[in-house]
Short mmCIF file of C-alpha atoms in Angstrom, two decimals:
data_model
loop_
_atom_site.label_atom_id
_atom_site.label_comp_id
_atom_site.label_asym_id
_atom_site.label_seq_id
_atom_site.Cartn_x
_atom_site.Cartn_y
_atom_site.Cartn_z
CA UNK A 471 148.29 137.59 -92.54
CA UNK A 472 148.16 137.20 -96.44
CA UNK A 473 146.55 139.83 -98.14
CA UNK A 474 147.85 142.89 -100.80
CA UNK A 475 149.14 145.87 -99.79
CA UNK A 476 149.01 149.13 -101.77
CA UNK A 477 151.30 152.29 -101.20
CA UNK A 478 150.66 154.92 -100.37
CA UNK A 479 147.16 155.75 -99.68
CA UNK A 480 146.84 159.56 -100.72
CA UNK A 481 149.19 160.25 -103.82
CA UNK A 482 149.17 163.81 -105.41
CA UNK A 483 150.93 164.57 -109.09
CA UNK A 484 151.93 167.60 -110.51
CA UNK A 485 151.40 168.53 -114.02
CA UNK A 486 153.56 166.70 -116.38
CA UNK A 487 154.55 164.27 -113.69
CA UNK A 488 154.66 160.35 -113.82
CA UNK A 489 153.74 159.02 -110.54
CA UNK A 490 154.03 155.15 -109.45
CA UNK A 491 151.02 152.96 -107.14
CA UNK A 492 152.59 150.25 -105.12
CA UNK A 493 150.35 146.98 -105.42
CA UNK A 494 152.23 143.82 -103.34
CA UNK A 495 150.77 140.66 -102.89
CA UNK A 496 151.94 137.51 -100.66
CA UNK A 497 149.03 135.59 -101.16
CA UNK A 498 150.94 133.67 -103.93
CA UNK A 499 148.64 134.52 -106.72
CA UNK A 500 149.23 134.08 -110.06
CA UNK A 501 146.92 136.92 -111.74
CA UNK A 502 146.71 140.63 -110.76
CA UNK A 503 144.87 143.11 -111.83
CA UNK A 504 144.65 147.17 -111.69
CA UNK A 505 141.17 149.12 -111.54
CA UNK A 506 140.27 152.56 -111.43
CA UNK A 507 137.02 153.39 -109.88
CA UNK A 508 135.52 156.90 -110.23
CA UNK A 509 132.09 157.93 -108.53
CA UNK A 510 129.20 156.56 -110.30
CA UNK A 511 131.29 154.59 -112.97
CA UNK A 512 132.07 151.19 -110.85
CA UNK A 513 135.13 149.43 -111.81
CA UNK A 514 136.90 149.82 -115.04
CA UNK A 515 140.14 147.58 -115.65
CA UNK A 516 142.94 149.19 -116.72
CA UNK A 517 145.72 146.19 -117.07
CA UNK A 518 146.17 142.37 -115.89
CA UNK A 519 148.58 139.86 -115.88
CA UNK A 520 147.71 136.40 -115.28
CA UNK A 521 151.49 135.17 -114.81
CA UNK A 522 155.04 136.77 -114.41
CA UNK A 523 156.42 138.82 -117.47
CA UNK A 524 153.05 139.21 -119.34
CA UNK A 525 150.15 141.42 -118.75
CA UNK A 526 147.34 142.54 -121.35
CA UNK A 527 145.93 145.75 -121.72
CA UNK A 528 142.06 146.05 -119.98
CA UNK A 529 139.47 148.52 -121.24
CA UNK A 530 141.42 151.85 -120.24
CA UNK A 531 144.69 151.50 -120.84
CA UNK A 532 145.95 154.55 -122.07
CA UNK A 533 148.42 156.96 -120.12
CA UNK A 534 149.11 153.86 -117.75
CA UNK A 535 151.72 151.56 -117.80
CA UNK A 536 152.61 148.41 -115.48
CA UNK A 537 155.15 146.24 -115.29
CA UNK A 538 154.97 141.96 -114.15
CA UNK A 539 158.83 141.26 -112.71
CA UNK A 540 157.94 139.13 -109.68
CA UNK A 541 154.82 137.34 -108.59
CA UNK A 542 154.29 139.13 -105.52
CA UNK A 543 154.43 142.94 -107.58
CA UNK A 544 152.49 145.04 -110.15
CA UNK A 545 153.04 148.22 -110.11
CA UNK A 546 151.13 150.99 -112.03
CA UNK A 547 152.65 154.10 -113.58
CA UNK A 548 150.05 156.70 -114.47
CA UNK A 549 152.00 158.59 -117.17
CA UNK A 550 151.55 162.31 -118.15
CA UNK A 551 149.49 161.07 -120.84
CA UNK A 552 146.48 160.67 -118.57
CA UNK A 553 145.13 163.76 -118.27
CA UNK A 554 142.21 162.98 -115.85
CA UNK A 555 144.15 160.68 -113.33
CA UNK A 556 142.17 161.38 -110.31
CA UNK A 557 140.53 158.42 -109.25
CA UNK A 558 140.83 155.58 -106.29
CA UNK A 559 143.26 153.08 -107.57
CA UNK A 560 142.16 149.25 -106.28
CA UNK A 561 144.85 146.68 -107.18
CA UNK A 562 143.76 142.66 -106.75
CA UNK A 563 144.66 139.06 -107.11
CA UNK A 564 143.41 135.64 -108.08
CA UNK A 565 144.93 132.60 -107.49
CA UNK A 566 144.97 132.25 -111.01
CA UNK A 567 143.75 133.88 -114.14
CA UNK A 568 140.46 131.87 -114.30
CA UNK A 569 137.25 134.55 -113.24
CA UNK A 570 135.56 132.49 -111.56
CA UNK A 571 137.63 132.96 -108.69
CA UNK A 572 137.26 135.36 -105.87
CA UNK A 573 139.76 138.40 -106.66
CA UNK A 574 141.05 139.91 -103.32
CA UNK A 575 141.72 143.60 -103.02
CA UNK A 576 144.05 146.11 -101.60
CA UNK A 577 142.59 149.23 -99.78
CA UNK A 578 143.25 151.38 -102.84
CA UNK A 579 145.42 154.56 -103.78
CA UNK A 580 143.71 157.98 -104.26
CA UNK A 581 145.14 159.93 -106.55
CA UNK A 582 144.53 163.62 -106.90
CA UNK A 583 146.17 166.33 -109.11
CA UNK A 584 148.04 169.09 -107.51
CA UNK B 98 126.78 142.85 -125.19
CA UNK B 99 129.24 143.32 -122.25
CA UNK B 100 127.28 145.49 -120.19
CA UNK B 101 125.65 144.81 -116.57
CA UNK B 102 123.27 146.50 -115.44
CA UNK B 103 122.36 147.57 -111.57
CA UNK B 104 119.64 149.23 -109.58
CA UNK B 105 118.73 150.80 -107.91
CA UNK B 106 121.52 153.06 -107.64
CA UNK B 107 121.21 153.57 -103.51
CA UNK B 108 118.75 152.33 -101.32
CA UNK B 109 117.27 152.76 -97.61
CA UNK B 110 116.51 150.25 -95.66
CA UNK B 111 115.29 150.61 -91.77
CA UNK B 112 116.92 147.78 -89.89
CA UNK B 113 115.24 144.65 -89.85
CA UNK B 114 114.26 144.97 -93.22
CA UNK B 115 115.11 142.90 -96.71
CA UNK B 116 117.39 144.67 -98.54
CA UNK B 117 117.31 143.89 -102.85
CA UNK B 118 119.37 144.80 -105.88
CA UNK B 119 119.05 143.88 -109.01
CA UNK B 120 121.48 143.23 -111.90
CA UNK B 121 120.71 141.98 -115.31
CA UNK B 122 123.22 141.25 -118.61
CA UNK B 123 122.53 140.64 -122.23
CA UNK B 124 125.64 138.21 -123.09
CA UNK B 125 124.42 134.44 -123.13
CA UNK B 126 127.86 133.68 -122.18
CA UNK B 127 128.32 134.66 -118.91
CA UNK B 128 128.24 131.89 -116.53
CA UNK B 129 129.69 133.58 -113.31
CA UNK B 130 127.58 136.11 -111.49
CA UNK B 131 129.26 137.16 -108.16
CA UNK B 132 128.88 139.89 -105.85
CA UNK B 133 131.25 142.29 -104.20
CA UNK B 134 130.74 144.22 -100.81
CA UNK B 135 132.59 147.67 -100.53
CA UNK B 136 132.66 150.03 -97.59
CA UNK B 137 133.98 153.67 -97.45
CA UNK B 138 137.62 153.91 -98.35
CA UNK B 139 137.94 149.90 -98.54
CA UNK B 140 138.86 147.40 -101.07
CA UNK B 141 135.36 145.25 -102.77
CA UNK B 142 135.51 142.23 -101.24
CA UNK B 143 133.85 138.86 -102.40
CA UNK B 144 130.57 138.87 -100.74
CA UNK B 145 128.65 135.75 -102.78
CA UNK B 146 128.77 133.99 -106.02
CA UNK B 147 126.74 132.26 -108.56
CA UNK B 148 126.90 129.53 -111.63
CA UNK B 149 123.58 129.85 -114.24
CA UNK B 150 122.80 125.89 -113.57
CA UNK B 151 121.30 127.19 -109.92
CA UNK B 152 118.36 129.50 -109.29
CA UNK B 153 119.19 130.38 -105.72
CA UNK B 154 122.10 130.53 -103.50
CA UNK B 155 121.92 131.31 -100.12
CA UNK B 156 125.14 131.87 -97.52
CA UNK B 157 123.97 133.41 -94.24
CA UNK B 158 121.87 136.39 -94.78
CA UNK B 159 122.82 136.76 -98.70
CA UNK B 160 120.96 135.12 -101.04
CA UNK B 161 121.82 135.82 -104.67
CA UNK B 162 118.43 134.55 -106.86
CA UNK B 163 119.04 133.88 -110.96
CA UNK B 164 116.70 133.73 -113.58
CA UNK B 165 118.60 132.69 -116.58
CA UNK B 166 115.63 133.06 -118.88
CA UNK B 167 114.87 136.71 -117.81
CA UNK B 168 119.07 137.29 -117.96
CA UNK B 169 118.86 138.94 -114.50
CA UNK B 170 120.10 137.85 -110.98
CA UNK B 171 119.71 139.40 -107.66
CA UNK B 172 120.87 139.94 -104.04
CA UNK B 173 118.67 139.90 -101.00
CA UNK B 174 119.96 140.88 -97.41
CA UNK B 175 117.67 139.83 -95.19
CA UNK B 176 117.19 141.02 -91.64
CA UNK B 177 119.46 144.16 -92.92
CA UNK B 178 121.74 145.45 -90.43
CA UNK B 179 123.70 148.95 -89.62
CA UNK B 180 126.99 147.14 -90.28
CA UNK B 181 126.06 146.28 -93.76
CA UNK B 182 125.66 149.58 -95.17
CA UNK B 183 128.24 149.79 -97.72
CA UNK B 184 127.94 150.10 -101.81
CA UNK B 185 127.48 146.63 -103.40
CA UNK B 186 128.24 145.94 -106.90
CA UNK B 187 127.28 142.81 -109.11
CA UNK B 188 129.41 141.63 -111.74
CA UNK B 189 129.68 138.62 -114.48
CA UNK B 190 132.02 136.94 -116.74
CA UNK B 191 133.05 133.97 -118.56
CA UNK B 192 136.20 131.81 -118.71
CA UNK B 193 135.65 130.71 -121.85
CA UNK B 194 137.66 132.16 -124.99
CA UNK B 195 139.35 135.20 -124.64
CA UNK B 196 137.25 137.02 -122.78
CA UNK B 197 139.32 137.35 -119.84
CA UNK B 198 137.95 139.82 -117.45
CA UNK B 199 135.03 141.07 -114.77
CA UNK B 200 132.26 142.95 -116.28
CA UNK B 201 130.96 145.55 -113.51
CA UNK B 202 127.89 147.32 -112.41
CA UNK B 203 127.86 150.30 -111.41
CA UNK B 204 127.20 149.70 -107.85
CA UNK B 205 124.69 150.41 -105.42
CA UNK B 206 125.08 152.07 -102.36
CA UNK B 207 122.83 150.47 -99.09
CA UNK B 208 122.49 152.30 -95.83
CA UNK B 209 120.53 150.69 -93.24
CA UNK B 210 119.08 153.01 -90.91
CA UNK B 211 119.39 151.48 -87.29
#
């Protein structure tokens, strides 16, 4: 079955810590995107790319960083920098960067601080 | 500009009944309204979606209804069921220019009582 997997589930950090979320995709999508979603606040974007090798910066992008080597993968980093990274991570895909089409999601990644 | 707003923020419905949220925008530019269905510890997943050139669009028991004039749009579940209690969130965007991502509400959360 096509669809995206994230890893793992339930992540805790320690202080200081960098911690990486898992987002693969074999759906054969060209965009992918990376939300956070807190209680009460929806969906807030924190990077996309919308092909291999590039990605853009959404509306929260500080103390995360992601990287675009292969189609199927695009994985976040939440860096020490964030200092309020608990949240439910939801990574998804389009077939291609235009929003007008559907974006499929993972199951998400909970993050909470240790 | 960018924001979209949604209400109520939760809702009780008894089963049988219509369920109805409301979402309206300020940016003239959007011209993709869609709707996502979440449940509890799930991804959103693309529920029903609509262009500005239609006033009403109607898949099974969803119907999303648009009033471009009034800048608002809306979903009805009718005949409301147990098994769609879940948080719903509306959302809108343009593909045109460099505007290149989902604006969200902030989601509201259904329970049907059975």
């Amino acid at each position: 079955d096509g669809g995206i997997t994230q890893s793992p589930k339930y992540l805790f950090r320690k202080e200081g810590q960098n911690v990486t979320l898992s987002c693969e995709q074999n759906l054969n999508h060209d965009a992918m995107y990376w939300y956070r979603q807190d209680p009460g606040q929806g969906l807030r974007l924190i990077y996309y790319s919308q092909i291999v090798n590039d990605f853009q910066k959404g509306d929260i992008a500080e103390g995360y960083s992601v990287s675009r080597e292969k189609k199927e993968s695009f994985p976040l980093t939440v860096t020490s920098a964030q200092k309020n990274p608990t949240a439910f991570y939801l990574c998804a895909s389009s077939r291609t960067g235009r929003l007008d089409q559907p974006q499929h999601f993972g199951d998400g990644t909970r993050l909470s601080i240790l | 500009q960018q924001q979209v707003k949604q209400s109520p923020q939760s809702l009780i419905v008894q089963k049988g009944g219509i369920s109805i949220i409301n979402c309206a925008y300020e940016n003239t530019a959007f011209d993709y309204f869609p709707w996502y269905q979440q449940f509890p510890g799930k991804g959103p997943a693309l529920l029903i979606a609509i262009r500005p050139d239609v006033s009403e669009k109607k898949e099974g028991r969803f119907t999303i209804s648009f009033n471009k004039s009034a800048k608002q749009f809306s979903l009805h579940i009718m005949d409301s069921q147990p098994g769609d209690s879940a948080t719903y969130f509306c959302a809108a965007s343009t593909y045109a220019g460099n505007n290149r991502k989902l604006i969200w509400g902030l989601g509201t959360s259904l329970a049907v009582n059975p």
